[in-house]
mmCIF file of C-alpha atoms in Angstrom:
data_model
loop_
_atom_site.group_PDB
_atom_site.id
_atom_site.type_symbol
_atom_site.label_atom_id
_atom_site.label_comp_id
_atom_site.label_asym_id
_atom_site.label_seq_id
_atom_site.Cartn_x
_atom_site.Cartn_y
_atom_site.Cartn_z
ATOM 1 C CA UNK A 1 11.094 -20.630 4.215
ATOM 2 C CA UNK A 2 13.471 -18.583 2.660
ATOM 3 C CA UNK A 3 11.668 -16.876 -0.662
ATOM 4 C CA UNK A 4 12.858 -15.836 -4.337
ATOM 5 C CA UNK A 5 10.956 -13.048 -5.365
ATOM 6 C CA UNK A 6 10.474 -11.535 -8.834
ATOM 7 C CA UNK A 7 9.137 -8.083 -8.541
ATOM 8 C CA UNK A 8 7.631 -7.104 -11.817
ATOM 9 C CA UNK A 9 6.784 -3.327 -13.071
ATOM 10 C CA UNK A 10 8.931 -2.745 -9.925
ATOM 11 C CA UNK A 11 8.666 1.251 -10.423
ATOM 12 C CA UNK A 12 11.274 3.157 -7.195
ATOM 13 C CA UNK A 13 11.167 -0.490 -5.719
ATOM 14 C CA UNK A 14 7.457 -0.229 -4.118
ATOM 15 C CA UNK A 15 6.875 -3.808 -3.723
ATOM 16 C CA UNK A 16 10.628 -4.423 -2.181
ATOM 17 C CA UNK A 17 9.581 -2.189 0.482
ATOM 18 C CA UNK A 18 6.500 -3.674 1.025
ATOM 19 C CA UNK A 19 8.362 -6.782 1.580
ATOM 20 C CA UNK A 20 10.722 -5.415 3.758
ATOM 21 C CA UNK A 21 7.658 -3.928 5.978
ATOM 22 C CA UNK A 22 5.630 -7.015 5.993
ATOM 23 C CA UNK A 23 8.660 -9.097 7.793
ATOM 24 C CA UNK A 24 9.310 -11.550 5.429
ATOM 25 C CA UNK A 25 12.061 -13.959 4.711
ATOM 26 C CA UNK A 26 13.465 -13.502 1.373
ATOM 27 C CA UNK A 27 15.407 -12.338 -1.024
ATOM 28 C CA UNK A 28 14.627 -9.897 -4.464
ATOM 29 C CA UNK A 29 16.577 -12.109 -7.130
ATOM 30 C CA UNK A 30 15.217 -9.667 -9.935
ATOM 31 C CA UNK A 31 13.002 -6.306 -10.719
ATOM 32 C CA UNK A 32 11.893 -5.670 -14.009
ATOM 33 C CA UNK A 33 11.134 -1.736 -15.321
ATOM 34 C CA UNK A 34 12.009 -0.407 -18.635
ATOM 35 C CA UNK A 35 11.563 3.324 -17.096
ATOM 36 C CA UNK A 36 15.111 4.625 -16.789
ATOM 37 C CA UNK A 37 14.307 7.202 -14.287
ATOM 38 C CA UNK A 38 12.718 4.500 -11.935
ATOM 39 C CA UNK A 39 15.269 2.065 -12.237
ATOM 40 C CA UNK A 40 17.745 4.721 -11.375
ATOM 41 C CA UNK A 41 16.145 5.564 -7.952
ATOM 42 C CA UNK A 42 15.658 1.737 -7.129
ATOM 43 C CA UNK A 43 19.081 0.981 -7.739
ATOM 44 C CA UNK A 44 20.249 4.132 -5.532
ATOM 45 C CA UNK A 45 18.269 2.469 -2.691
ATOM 46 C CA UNK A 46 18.919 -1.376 -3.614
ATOM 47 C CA UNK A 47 22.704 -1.194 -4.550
ATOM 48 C CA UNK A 48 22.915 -4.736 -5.227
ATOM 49 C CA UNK A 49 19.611 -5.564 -7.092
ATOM 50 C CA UNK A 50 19.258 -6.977 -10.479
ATOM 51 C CA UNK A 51 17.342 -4.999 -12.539
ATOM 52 C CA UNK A 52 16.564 -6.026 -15.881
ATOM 53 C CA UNK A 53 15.957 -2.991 -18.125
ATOM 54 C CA UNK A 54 14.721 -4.680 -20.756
ATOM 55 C CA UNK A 55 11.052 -5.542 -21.641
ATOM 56 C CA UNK A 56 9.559 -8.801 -19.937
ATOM 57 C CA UNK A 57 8.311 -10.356 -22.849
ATOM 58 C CA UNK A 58 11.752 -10.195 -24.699
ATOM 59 C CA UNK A 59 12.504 -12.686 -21.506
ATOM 60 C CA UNK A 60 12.204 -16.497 -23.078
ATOM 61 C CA UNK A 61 10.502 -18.868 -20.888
ATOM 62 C CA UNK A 62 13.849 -20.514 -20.058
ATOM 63 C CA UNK A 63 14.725 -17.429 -18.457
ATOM 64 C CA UNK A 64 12.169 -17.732 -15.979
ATOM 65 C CA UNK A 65 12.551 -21.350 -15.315
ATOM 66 C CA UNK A 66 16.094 -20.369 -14.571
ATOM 67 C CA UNK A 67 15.101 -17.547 -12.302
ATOM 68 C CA UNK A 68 13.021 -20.172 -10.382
ATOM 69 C CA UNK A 69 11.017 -17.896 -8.218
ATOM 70 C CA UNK A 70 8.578 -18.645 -5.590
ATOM 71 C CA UNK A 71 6.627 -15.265 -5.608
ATOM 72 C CA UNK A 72 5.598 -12.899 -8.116
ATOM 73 C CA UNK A 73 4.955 -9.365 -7.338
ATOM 74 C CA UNK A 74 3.426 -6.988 -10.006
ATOM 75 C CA UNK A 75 1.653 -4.106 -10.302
ATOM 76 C CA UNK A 76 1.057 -3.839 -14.272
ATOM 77 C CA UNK A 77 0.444 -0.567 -16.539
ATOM 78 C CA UNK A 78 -3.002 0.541 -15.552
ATOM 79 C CA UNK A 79 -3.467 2.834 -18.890
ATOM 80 C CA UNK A 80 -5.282 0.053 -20.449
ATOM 81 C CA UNK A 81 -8.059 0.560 -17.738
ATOM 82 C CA UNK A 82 -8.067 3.637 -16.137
ATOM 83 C CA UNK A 83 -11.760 5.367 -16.094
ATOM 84 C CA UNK A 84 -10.648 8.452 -18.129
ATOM 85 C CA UNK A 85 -8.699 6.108 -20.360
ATOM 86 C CA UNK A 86 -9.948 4.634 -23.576
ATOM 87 C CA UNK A 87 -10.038 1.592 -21.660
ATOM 88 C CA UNK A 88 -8.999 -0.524 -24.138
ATOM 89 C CA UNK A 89 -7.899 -3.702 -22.314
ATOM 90 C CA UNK A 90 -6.083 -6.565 -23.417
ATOM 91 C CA UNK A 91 -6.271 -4.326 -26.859
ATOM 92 C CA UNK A 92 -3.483 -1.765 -25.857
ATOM 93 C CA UNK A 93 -0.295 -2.193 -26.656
ATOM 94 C CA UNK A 94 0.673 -1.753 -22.690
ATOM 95 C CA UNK A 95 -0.906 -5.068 -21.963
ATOM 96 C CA UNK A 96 1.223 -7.223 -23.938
ATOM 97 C CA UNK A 97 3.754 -7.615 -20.917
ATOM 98 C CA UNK A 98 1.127 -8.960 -18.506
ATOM 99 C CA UNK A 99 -0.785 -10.879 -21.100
ATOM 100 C CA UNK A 100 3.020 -12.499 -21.563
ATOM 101 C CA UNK A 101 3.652 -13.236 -17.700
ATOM 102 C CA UNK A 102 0.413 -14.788 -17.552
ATOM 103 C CA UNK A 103 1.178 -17.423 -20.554
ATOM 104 C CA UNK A 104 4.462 -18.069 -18.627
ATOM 105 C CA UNK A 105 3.090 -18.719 -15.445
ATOM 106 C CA UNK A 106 1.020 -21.547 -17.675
ATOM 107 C CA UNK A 107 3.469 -22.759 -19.063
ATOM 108 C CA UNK A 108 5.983 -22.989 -16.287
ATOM 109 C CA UNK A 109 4.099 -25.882 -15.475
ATOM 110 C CA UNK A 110 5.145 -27.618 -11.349
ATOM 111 C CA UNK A 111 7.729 -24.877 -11.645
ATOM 112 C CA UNK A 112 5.088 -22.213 -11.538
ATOM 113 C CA UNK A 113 4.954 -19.281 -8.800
ATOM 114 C CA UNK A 114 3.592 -20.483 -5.120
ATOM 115 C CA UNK A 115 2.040 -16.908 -4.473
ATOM 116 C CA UNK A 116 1.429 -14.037 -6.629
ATOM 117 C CA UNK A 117 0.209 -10.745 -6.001
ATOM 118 C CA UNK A 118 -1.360 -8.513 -8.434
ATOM 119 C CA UNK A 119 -1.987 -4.220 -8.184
ATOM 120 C CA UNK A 120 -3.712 -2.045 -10.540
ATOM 121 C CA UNK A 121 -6.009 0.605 -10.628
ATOM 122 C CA UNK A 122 -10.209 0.047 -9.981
ATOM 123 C CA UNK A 123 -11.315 -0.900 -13.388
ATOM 124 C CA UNK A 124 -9.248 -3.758 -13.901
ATOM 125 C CA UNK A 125 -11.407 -6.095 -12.396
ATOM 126 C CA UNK A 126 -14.430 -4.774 -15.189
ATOM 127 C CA UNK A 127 -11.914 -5.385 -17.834
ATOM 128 C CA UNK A 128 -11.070 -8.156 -20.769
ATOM 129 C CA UNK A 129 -7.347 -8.577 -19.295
ATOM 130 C CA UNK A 130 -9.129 -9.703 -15.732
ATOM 131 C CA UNK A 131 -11.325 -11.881 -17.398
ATOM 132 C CA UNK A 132 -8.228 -13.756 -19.014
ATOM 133 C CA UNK A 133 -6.630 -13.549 -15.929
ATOM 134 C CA UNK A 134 -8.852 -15.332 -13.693
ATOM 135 C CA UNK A 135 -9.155 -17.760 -16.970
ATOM 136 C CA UNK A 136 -5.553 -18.454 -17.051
ATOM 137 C CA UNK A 137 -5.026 -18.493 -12.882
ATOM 138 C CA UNK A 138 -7.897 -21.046 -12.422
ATOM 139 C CA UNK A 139 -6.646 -23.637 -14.956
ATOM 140 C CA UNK A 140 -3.198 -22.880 -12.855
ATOM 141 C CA UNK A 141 -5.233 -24.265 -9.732
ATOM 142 C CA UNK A 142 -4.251 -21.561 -8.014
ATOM 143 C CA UNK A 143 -7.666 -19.765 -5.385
ATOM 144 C CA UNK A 144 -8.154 -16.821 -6.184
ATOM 145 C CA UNK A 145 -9.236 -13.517 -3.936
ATOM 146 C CA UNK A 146 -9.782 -10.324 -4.816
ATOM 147 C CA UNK A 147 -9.735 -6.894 -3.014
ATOM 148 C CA UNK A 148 -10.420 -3.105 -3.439
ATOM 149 C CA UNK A 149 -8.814 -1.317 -0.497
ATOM 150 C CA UNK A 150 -8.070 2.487 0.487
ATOM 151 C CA UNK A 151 -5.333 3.421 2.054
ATOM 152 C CA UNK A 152 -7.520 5.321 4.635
ATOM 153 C CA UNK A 153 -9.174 1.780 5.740
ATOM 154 C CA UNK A 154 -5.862 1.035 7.923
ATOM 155 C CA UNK A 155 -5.914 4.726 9.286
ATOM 156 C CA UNK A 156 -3.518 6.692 6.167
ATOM 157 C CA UNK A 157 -5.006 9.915 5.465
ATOM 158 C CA UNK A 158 -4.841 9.434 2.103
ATOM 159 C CA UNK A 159 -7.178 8.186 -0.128
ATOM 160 C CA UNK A 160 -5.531 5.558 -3.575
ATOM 161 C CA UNK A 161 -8.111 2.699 -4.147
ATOM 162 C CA UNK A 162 -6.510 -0.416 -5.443
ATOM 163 C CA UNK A 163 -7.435 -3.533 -7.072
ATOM 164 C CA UNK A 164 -5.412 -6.108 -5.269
ATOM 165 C CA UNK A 165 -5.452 -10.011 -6.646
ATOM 166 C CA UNK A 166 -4.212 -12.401 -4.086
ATOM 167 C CA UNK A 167 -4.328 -16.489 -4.796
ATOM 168 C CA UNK A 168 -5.644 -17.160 -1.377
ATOM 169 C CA UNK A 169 -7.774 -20.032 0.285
ATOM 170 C CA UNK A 170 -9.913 -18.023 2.189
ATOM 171 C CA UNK A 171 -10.030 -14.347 2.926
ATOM 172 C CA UNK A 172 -7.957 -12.661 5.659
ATOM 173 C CA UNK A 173 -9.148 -11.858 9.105
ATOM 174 C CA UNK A 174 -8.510 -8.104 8.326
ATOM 175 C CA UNK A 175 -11.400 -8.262 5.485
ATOM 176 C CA UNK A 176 -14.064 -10.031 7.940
ATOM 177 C CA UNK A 177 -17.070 -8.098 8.920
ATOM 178 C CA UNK A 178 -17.085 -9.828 11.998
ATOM 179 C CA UNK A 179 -13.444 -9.630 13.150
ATOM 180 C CA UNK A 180 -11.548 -6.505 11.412
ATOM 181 C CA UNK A 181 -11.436 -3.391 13.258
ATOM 182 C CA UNK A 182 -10.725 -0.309 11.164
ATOM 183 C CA UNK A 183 -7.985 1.835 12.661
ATOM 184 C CA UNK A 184 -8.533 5.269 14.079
ATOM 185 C CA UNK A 185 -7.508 7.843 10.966
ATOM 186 C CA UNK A 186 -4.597 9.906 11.544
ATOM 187 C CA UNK A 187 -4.495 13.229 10.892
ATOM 188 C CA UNK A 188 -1.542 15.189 8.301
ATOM 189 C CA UNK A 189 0.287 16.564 11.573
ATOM 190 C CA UNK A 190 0.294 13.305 12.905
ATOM 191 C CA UNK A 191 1.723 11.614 10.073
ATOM 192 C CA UNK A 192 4.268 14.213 8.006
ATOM 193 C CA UNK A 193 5.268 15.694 11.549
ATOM 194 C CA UNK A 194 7.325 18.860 11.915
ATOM 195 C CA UNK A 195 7.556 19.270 8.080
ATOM 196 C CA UNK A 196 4.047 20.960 7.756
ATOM 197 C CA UNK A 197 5.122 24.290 9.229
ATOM 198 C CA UNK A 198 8.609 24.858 7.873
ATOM 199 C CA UNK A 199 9.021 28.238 6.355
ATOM 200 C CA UNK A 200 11.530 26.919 3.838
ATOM 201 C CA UNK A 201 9.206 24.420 2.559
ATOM 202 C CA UNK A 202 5.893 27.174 2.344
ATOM 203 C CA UNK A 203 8.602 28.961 -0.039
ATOM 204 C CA UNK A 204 9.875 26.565 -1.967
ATOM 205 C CA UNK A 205 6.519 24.695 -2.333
ATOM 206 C CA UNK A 206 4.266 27.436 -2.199
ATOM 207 C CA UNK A 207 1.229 27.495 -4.807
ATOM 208 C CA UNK A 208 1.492 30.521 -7.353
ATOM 209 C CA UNK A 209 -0.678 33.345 -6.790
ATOM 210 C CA UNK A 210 -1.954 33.740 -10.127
ATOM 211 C CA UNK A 211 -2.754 30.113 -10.190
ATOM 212 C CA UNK A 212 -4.758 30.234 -6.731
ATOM 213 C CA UNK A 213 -7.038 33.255 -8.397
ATOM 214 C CA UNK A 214 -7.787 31.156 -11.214
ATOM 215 C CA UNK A 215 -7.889 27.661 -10.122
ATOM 216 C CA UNK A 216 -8.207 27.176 -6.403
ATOM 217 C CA UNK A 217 -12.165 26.693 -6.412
ATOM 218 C CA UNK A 218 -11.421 23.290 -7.966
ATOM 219 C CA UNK A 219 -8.302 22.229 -5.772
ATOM 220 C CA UNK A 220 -8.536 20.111 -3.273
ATOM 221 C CA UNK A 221 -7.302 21.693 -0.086
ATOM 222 C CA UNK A 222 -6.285 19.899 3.232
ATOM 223 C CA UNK A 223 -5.214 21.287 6.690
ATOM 224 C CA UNK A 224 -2.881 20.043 9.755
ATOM 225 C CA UNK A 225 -5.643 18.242 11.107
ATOM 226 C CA UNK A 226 -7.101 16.828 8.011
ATOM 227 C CA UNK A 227 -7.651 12.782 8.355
ATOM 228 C CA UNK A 228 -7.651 12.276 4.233
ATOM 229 C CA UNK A 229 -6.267 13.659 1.171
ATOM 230 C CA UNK A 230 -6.941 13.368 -2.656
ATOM 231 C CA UNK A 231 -4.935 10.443 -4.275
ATOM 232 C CA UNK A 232 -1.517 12.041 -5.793
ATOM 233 C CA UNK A 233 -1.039 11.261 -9.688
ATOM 234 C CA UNK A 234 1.717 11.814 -11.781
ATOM 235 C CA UNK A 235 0.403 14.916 -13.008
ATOM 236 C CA UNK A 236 0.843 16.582 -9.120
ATOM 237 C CA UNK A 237 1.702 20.682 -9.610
ATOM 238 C CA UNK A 238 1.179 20.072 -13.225
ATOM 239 C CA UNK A 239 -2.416 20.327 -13.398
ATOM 240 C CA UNK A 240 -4.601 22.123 -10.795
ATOM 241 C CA UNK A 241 -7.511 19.721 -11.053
ATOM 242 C CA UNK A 242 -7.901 15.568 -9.821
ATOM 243 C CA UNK A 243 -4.294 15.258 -9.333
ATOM 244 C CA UNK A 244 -4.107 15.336 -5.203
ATOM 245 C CA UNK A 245 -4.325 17.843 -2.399
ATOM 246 C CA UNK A 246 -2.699 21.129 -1.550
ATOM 247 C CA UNK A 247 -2.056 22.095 1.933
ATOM 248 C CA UNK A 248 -3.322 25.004 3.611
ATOM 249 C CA UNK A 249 -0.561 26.773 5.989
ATOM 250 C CA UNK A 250 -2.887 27.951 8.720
ATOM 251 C CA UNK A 251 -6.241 27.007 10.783
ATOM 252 C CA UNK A 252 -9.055 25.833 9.864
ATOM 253 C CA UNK A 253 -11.654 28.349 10.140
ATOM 254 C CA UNK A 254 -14.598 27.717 12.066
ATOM 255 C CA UNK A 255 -18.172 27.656 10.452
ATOM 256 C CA UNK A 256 -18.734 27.515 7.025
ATOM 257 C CA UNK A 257 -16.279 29.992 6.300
ATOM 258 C CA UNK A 258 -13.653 28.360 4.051
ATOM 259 C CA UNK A 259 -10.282 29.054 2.974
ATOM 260 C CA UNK A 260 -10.153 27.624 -0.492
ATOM 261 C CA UNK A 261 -12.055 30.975 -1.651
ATOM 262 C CA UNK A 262 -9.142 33.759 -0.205
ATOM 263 C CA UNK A 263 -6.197 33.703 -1.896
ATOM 264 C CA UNK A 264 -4.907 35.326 0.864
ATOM 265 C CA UNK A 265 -4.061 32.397 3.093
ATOM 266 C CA UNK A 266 -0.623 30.471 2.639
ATOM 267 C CA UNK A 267 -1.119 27.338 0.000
ATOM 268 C CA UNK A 268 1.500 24.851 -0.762
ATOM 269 C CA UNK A 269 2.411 21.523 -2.238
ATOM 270 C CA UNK A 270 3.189 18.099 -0.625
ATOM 271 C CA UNK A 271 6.761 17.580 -1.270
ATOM 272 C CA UNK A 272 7.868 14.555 -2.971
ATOM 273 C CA UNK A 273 8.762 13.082 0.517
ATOM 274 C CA UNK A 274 5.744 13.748 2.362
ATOM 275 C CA UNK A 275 3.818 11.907 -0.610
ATOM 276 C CA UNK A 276 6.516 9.028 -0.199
ATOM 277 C CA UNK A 277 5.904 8.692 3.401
ATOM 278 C CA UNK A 278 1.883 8.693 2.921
ATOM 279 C CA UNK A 279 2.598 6.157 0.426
ATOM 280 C CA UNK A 280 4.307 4.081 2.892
ATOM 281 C CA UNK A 281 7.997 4.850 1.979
ATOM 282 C CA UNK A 282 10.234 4.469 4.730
ATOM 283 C CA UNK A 283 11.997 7.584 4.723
ATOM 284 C CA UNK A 284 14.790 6.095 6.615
ATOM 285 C CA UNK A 285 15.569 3.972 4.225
ATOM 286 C CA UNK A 286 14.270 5.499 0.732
ATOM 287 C CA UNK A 287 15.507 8.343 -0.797
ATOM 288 C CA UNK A 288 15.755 10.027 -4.579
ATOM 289 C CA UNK A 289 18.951 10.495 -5.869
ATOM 290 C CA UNK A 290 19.652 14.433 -6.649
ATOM 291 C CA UNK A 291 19.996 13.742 -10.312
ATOM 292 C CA UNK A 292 16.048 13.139 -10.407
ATOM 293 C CA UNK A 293 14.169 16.646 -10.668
ATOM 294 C CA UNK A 294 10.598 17.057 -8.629
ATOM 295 C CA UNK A 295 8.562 17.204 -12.115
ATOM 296 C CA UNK A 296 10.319 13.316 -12.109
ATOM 297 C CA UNK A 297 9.922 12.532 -8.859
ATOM 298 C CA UNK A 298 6.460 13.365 -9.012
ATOM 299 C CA UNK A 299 5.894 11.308 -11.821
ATOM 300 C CA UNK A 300 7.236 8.168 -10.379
ATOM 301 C CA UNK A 301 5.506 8.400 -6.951
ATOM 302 C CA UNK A 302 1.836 8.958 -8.887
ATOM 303 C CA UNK A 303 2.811 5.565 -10.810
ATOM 304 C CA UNK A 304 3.741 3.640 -7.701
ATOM 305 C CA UNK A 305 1.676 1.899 -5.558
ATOM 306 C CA UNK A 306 1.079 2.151 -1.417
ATOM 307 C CA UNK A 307 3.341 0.481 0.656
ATOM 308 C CA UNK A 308 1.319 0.234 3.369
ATOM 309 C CA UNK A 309 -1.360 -1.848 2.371
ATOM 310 C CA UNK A 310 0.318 -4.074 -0.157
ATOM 311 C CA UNK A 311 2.696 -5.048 2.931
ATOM 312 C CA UNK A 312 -0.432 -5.284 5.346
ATOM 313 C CA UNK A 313 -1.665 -7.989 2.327
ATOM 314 C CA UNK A 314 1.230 -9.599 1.954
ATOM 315 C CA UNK A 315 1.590 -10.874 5.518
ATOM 316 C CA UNK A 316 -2.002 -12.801 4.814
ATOM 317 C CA UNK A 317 -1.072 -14.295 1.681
ATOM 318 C CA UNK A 318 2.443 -15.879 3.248
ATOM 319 C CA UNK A 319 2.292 -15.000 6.928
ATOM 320 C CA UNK A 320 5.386 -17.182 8.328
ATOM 321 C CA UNK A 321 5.710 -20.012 5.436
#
């Protein structure tokens, strides 16, 4: 079966490309983002999508009856329930959009969505909004399974809990006790490659001094043969603290002697590409157009979602149908 797929929130295109990865017959009729910046680098890499940069609920339900899609793919603001948030649920203004899609999918009726798949940050499932959404998705008749899952479970070094909603009959091999087998963890080396030790990069990446001699006791420092690394926000090289990992240019000392308390050693960032391909970006295939800065390309890769896994969970939700 050949699939029509509405990719909501679609960001730099994360869901496409976990669509692309899972192996999947289908096509992306229409992505939906109101961020400029985003929908700039999605249309660089999708030249011929149709991306609607407009809000969803100014979308009348005629419009999506038109658009007659078979899967929905979303990964809603996650302000509204973010731990450091005011967690304000279905309250905040940001949740209007969702709360809209799900009174569609009601009231598209037989014309509803086969699958769906839903991201957002842990705390969503504690919230009002998931309440209302397991509300309105069981009158729908649709089964509905749930997930939290880390990156690092299918062997990324890099650690980005999700909440994952899948309408599924029963729950996927992969998440069985008794038949899922965890993959061994790669290391950084293994993963970014040759990029870790290029001069250029310590240079143009490197982490200021003056920073290190105030801040590097609370920064979260990884090495070449590190098998994990701190989730990467938005707010990556902004702030020092919670944000993701910096990379140490050199060996890791033996003993308890430790490198994050001599300034001395080589620190650097991730560059936006090495984040991109931990996220699961295909770097063959993805790239940010020059008229993005880093500061923006940061920003868009901490709001995106991990390619990886949401294409691992998309071949158990629709596997060959």
């Amino acid at each position: 079966m050949r699939h029509r797929i509405a990719e909501f929130y679609s960001g730099i295109g994360g869901m496409h490309y976990a669509w692309l990865e899972a192996g999947l017959s289908g096509e992306v009729v229409a992505s939906f983002d109101i961020n400029t910046f985003a929908n700039e680098v999605n249309r660089f890499n999708f030249a011929d999508a149709t991306i609607h940069h407009r809000s969803i609920e100014s979308q009348s339900l005629k419009f999506y009856q038109k658009l007659n899609a078979d899967v929905y793919l979303m990964s809603p603001p996650c302000q509204p329930y973010t731990r450091i948030g005011l967690q304000r649920g279905s309250d905040d203004i940001r949740a209007k959009s969702f709360l809209y899609l799900l009174d569609v999918i009601f009231k598209l009726g037989e014309h509803r969505p086969r699958y769906l798949l839903i991201e957002n940050v842990v705390g969503f499932e504690n919230s009002d909004t998931h309440a209302r959404t397991l509300e309105c998705l069981g009158t729908c008749a649709y089964d509905i399974e749930e997930f939290i899952i880390n990156p690092n479970q299918l062997g990324v070094p890099n650690s980005r809990s999700r909440y994952y909603l899948l309408p599924l009959g029963q729950t996927p091999a992969e998440s069985s006790s008794e038949t899922h087998t965890c993959p061994a963890p790669q290391t950084l080396e293994q993963y970014l490659g040759p990029t870790l030790t290029d001069q250029a990069l310590l240079t143009d990446y490197r982490v200021p001094t003056d920073l290190l001699s105030k801040r590097l006791k609370v920064m979260d420092v990884v090495h070449f043969d590190s098998t994990g690394s701190c989730c990467f926000t938005k707010g990556y090289s902004h702030y020092a603290e919670g944000t993701g990992s910096i990379l140490h240019m050199g060996y890791k000392p033996l003993g308890d002697q430790s490198p994050a308390l001599n300034v001395t050693y080589d620190y650097r960032y991730f560059t936006e590409y090495e984040i991109a391909q931990l996220m699961g970006f295909p770097l063959t295939k993805f790239r940010f157009p020059d008229t993005i800065t880093r500061k923006q390309r940061y920003r868009l890769l901490g709001n995106s979602l991990n390619v990886t896994v949401v294409a691992h969970l998309l071949r158990h939700l629709i596997g060959d149908s």
